[in-house]
XYZ file of C-alpha atoms in Angstrom:
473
model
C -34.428 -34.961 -36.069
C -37.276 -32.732 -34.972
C -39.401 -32.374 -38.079
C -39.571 -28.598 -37.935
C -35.881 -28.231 -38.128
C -35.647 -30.829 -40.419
C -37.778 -28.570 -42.280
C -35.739 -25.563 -42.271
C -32.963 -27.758 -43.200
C -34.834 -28.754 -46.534
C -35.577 -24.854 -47.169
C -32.285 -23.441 -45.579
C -31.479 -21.532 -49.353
C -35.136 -19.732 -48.897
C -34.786 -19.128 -45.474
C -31.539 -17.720 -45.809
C -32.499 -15.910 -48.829
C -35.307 -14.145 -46.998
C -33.002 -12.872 -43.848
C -30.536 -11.388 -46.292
C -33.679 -9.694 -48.615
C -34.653 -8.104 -44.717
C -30.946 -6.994 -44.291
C -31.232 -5.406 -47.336
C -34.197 -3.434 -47.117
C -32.491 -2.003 -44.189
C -29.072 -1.467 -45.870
C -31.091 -0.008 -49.175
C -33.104 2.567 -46.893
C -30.620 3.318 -44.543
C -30.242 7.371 -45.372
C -33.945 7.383 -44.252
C -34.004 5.144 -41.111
C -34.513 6.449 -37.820
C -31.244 7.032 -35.599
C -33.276 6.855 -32.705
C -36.745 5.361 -31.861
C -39.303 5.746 -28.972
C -40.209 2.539 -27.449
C -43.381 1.838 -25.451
C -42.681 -1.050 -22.560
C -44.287 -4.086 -24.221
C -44.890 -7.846 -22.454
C -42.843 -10.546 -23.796
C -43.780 -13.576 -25.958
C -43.381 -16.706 -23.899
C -41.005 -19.477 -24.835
C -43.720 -22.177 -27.032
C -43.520 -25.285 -26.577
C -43.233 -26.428 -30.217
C -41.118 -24.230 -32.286
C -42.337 -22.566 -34.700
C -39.874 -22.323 -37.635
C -37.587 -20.089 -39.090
C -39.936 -18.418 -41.916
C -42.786 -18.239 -38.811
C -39.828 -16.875 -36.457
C -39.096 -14.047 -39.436
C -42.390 -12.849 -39.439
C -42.864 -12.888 -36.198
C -39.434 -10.355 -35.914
C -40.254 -8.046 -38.781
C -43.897 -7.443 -37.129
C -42.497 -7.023 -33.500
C -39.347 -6.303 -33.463
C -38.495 -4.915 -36.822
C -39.145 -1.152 -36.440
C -36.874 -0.989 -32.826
C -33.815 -1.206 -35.833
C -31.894 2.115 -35.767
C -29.528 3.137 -38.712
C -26.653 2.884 -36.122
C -24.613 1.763 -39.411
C -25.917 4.942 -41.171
C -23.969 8.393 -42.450
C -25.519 10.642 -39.511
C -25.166 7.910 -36.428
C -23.117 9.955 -34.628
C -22.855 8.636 -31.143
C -20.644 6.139 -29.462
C -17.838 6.438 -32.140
C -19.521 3.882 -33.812
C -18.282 2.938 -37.721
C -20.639 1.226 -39.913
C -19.855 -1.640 -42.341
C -18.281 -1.579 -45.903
C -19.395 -3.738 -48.116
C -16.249 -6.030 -48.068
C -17.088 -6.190 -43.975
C -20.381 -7.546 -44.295
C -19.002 -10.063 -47.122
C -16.468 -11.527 -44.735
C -18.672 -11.212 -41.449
C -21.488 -13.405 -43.404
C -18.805 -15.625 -44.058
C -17.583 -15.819 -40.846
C -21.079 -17.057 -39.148
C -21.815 -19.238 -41.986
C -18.010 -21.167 -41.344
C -18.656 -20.541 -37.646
C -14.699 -21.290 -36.943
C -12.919 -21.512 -33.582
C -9.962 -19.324 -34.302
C -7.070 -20.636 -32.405
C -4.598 -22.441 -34.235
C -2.014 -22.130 -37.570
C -1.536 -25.994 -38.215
C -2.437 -29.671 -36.888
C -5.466 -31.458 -37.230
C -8.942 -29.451 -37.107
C -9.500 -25.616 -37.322
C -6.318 -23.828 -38.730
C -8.164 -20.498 -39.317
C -5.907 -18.705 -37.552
C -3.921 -18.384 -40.932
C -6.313 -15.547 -41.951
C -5.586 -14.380 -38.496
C -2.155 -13.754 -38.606
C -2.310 -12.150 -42.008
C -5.063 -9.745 -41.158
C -2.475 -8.986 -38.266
C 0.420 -8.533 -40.534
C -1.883 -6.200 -42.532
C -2.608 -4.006 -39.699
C 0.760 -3.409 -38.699
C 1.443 -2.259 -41.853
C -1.710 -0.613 -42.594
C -0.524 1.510 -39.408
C 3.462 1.944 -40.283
C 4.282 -0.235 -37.310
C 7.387 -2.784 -37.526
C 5.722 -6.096 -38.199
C 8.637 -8.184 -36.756
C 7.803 -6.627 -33.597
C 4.450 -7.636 -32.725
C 2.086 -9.691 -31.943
C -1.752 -9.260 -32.289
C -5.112 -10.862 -32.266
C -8.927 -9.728 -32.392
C -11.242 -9.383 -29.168
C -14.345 -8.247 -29.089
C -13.822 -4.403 -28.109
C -11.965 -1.800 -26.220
C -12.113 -3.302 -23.170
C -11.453 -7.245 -24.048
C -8.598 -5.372 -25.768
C -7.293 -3.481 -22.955
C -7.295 -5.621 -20.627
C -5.432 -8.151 -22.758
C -2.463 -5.668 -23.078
C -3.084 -4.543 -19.815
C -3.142 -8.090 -18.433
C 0.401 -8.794 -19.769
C 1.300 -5.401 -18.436
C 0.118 -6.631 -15.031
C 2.448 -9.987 -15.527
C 5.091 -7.724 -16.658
C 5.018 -5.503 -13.571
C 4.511 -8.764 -11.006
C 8.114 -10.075 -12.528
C 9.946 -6.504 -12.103
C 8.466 -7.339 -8.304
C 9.570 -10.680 -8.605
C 5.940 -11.559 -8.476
C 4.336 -14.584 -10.779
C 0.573 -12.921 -10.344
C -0.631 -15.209 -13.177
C -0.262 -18.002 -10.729
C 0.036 -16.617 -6.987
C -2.128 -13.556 -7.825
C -2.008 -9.535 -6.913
C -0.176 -8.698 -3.616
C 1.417 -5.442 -2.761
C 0.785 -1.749 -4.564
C 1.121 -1.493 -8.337
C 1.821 1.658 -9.953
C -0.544 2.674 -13.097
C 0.250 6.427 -14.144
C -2.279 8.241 -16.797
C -3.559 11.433 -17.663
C -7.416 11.086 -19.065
C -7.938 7.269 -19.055
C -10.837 5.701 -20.970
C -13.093 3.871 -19.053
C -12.573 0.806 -20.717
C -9.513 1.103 -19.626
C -10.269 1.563 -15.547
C -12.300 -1.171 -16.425
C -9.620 -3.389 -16.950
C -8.241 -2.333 -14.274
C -10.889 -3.496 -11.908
C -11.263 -6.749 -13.429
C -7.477 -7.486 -13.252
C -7.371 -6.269 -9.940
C -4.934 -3.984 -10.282
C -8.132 -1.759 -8.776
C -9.346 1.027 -10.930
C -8.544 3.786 -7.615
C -5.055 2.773 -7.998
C -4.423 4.934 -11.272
C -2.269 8.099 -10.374
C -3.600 10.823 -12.018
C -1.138 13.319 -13.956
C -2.570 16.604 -14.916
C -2.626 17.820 -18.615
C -0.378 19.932 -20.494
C -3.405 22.980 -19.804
C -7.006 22.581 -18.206
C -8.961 22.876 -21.468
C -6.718 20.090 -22.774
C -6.817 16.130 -22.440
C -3.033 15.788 -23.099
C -0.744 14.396 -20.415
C 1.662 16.999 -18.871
C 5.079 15.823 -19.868
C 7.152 17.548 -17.281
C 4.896 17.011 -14.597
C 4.484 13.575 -15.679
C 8.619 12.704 -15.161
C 8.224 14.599 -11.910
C 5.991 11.739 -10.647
C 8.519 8.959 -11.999
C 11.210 10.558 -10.095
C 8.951 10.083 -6.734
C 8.760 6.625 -7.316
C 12.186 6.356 -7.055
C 12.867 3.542 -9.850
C 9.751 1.565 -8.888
C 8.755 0.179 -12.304
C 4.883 1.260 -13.061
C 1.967 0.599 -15.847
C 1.899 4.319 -18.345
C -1.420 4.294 -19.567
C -1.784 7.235 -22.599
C -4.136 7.933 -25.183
C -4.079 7.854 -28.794
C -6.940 10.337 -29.167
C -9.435 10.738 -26.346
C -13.089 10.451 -26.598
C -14.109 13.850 -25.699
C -11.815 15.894 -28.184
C -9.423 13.306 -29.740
C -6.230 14.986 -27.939
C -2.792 13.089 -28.214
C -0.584 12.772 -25.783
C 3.180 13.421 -26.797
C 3.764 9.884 -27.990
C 7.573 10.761 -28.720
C 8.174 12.103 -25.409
C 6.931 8.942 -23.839
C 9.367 7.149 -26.154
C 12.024 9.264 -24.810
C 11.189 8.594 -21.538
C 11.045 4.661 -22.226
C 14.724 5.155 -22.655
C 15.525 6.928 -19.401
C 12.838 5.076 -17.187
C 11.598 1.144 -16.248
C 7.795 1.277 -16.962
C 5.376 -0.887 -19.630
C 4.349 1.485 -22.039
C -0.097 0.829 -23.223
C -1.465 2.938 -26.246
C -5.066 3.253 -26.303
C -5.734 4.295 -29.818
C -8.793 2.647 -30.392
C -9.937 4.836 -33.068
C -7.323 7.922 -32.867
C -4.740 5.084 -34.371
C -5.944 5.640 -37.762
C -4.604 9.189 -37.682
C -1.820 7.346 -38.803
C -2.793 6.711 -42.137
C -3.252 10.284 -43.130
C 0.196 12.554 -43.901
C -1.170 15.325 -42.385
C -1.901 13.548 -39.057
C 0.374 10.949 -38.850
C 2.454 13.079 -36.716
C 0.175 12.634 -34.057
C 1.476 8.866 -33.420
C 4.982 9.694 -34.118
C 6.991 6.906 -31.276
C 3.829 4.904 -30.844
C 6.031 2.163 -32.370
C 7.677 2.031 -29.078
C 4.754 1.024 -27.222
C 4.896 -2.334 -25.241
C 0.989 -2.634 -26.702
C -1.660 -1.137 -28.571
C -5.302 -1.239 -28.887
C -7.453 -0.408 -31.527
C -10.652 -1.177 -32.333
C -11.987 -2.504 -36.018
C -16.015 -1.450 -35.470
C -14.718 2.240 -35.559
C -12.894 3.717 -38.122
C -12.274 0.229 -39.665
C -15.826 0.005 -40.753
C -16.674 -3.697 -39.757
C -19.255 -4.944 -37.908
C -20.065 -4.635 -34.004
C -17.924 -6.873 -31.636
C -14.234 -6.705 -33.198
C -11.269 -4.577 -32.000
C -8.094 -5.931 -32.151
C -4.439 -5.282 -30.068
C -0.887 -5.554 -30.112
C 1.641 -7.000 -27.508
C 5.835 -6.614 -28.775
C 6.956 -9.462 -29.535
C 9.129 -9.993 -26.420
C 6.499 -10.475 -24.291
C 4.955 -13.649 -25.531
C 6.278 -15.207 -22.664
C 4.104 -12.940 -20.199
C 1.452 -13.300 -22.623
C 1.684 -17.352 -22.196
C 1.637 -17.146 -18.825
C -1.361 -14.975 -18.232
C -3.765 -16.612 -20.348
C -2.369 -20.093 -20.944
C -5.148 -23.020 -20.360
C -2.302 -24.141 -17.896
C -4.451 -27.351 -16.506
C -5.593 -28.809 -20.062
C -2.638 -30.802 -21.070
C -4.615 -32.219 -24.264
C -4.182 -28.615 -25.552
C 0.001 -28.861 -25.966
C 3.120 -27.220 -25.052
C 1.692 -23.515 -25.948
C 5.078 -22.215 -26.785
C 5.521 -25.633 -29.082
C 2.283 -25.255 -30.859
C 0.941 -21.396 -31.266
C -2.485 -21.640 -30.394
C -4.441 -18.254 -29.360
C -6.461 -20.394 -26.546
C -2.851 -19.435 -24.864
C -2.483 -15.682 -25.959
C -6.225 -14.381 -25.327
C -8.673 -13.931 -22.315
C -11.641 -16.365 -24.608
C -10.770 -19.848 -25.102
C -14.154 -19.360 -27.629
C -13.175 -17.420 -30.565
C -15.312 -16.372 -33.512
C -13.777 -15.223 -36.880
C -13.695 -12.049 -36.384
C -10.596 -11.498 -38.844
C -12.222 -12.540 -41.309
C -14.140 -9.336 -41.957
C -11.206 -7.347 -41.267
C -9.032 -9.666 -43.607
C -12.147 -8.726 -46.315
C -12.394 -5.386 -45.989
C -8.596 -4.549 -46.119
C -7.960 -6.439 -49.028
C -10.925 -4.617 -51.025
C -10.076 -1.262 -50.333
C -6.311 -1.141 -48.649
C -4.434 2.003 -46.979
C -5.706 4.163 -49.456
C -9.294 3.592 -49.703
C -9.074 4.069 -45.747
C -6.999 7.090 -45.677
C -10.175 8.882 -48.262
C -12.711 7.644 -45.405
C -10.364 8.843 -42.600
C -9.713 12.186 -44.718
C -13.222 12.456 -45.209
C -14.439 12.079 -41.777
C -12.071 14.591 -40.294
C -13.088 17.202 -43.086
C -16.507 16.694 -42.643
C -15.775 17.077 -38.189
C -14.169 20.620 -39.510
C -17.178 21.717 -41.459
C -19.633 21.014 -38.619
C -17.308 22.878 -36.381
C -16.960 25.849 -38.786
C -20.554 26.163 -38.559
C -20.599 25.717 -34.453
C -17.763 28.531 -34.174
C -20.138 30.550 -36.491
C -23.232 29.976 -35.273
C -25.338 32.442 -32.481
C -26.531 29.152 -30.896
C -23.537 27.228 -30.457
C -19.852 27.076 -29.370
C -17.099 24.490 -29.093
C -16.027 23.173 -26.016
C -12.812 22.246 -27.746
C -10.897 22.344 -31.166
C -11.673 20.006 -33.660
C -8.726 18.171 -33.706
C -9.627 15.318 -35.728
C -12.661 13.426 -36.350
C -14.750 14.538 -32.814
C -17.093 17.452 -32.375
C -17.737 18.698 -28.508
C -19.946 21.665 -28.348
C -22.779 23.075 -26.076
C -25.181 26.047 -26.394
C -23.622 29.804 -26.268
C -24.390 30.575 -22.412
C -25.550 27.396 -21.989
C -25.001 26.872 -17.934
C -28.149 25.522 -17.524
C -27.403 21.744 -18.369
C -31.298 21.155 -18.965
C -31.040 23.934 -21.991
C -28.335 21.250 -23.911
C -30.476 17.822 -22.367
C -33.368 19.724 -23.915
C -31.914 20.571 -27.257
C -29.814 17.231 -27.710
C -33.617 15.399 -26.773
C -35.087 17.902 -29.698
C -32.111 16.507 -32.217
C -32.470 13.032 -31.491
C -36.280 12.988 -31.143
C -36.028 14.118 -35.052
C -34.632 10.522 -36.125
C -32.150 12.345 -38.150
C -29.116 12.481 -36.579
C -27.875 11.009 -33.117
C -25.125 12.531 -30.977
C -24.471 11.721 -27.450
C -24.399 13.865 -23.944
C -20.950 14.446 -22.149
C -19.675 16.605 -20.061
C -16.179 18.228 -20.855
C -14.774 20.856 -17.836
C -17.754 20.930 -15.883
C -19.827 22.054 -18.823
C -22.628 20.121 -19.978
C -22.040 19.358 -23.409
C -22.899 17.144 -26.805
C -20.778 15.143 -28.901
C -20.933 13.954 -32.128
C -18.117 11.220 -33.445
C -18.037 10.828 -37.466
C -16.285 7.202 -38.582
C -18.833 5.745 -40.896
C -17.681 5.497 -44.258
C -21.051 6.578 -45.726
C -20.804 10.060 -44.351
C -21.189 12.716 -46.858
C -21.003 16.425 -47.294
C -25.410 16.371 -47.545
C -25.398 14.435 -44.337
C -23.480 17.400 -42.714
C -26.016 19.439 -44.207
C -28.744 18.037 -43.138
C -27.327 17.637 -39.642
C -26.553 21.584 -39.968
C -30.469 22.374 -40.665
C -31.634 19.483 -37.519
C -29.257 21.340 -35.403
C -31.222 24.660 -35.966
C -34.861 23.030 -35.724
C -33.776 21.610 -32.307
C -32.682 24.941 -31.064
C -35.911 26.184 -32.043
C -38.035 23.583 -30.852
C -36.682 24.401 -27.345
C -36.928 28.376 -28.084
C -39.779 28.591 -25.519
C -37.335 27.113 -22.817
C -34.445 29.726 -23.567
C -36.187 32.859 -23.719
């Protein structure tokens, strides 16, 4: 063994102890820490030729590297939709590198991780009110892995109704994929199943200042297609302003119509778990498949999201994303193994910090967080509708914030003030356009987020429009 890593091997409780006292320092400081840093272009360090070890290799981070570390985990991050981790999270995601599993199978010989797996599943379909005897479900590594899982069985779905296997002769012919106000993961997807992202009819919205999907006008189109079975692609809460389409329409439609029915909920599905929103999802449970994504609202670390595919699919599932030429693997129907269910045949544990965090603080704890969040979104648009400087682009509807300057045409007057508020390290929102209208958005769904973050968020928001005073007037 090379005598430096047989070093660290000797010293692996120090070494560790040392990377978790730097994690902590960060965690401990986080109200404080930047949310966004200016970074001079510096060379790289060249590759040495003996290494160096993993206490020199810790230094060498915390001198160089160190201060580049945002608070993206922090209370005022409010960019990207972008949760943070609760405690319980970063228990289980330690745990999960440390055990460094392959998550693929339920029994045999080996890694049988996948135990955790399915109950974290079976906790999420009930931590959502959706039948668990109806689903399916597994953990990818966002949105998009999760989309185009679902929408990769959608794809083998729609090839059948054709009498097409694409899974093994591939894409011929037009397919149909209807939506209103798609998520780019989700065109995406689209692209890499090629399905091709320019294929997606467009339906327009129930009014032009909403993101909604115009019911009527939406059967209207079915009726053109004149019983050709299609891909409905609606959101559970858009980025921009968190708008729902009619979920319980679509369900009625399901009844009346031959089309695969994808939910993207990635973080408006935990609407669910509050009374007074829950409506919102009402029919959902209808849904052919679902994504949602855990490093949002669920609160654990970067890289997990997770989906769901009914039940009566499996067989679509199988044959998309079986290993079909590795007969050492099994019958994949015999032996449930996710290596025959999911796009990665490599798998990290990334239940395991979902399983963690679940069991700590269950529906309830969530639904206070959710609660929370979408009080907190009201407050800070309270104070835009009230404010000379500001106005809403759209009605808070949940947990999102879209907003611009009053008379604010001039898209360099919001670059300029949304550079001030960022500049400040305080806060961190992110630039979008919503109607034509430049605009800023802010996304709360870290559980650390209090009423004196919204404060201070408030006062940042007025600097900023003073720090770019000269430019307005």
């Amino acid at each position: 063994m090379d005598a430096t890593l047989n070093n660290d091997l000797k010293t692996l409780n120090n070494l560790l102890e040392a990377a978790l006292d730097e994690g902590l320092l960060y965690l401990n400081d986080i109200d404080n820490l930047p949310t966004s840093v200016s970074v001079k272009d510096t060379e790289g360090i060249g590759l040495l030729m003996e290494g160096q070890g993993g206490a020199s290799a810790l230094a060498e981070f915390k001198k160089r590297y160190s201060n580049l570390m945002v608070s993206s985990t922090g209370p005022r991050y409010f960019g990207f939709v972008t949760g943070g981790a609760t405690p319980a999270a970063l228990m289980g995601d330690i745990l999960a590198t440390i055990y460094d599993q392959n998550t693929q199978t339920t029994k045999g010989h080996g890694d049988v991780s996948a135990i955790v797996e399915f109950e974290a599943i079976h906790m999420l379909l009930d931590f959502f009110g959706l039948p668990k005897e109806a689903y399916l479900g597994g953990f990818v590594t966002g949105a998009t892995m999760s989309n185009f899982t679902c929408l990769g069985v959608a794809r083998q779905w729609l090839g059948k109704e054709k009498g097409i296997d694409v899974a093994k002769n591939g894409v011929s012919g037009n397919f149909k994929i209807l939506s209103a106000v798609p998520h780019s993961s989700s065109i995406k997807a689209l692209s890499m199943l090629g399905l091709g992202s320019s294929n997606i009819i467009k339906i327009d919205t129930v009014d032009p200042l909403r993101e909604a999907i115009d019911i009527n006008k939406l059967e209207k189109e079915i009726m053109t297609l004149e019983g050709t079975p299609f891909i409905l692609i609606s959101s559970g809460g858009t980025v921009n302003t968190v708008d729902f389409d009619d979920m319980q329409a679509i369900a009625n439609l399901k009844k009346k119509y031959n089309f695969w029915w994808h939910v993207d909920a990635a973080f408006g599905g935990f609407a669910a778990l509050s009374p007074d929103y829950a409506h919102l999802l009402k029919g959902w449970e209808d849904a052919d498949s679902i994504t949602i994504d855990a490093h949002k609202w669920l609160n654990v670390p970067y890289e997990n999201a997770f989906f769901f595919v009914r039940e009566e699919h499996k067989m679509l599932q199988v044959e998309t994303f079986q290993n079909s030429n590795a007969p050492y693997l099994g019958d994949p129907m015999e032996n449930f193994n996710y290596l025959n269910f999911l796009p990665e045949n490599s798998r990290r544990f990334r239940a395991l910090p979902a399983w963690f965090t679940l069991k700590a603080y269950g529906k309830l704890g969530y639904r206070e967080i959710v609660e929370r969040n979408i009080r907190l979104a009201r407050q800070l648009g309270d104070f835009i509708v009230s404010s000379e400087f500001f106005e809403l682009l759209a009605p808070v509807r949940l947990n999102t914030v879209c907003f611009t300057l009053k008379d604010g045409l001039d898209p360099h007057r919001t670059q300029a003030f949304l550079d001030a508020l960022n500049d400040s390290g305080k806060v961190f929102m992110t630039p979008t356009v919503y109607n034509g209208r430049k605009g800023v958005r802010a996304a709360l769904v870290n559980w650390r987020t209090s009423e004196a973050d919204i404060r201070i968020v408030k006062d940042e928001m007025l600097i900023g429009v003073n720090k770019i005073a000269t430019v307005w007037f």
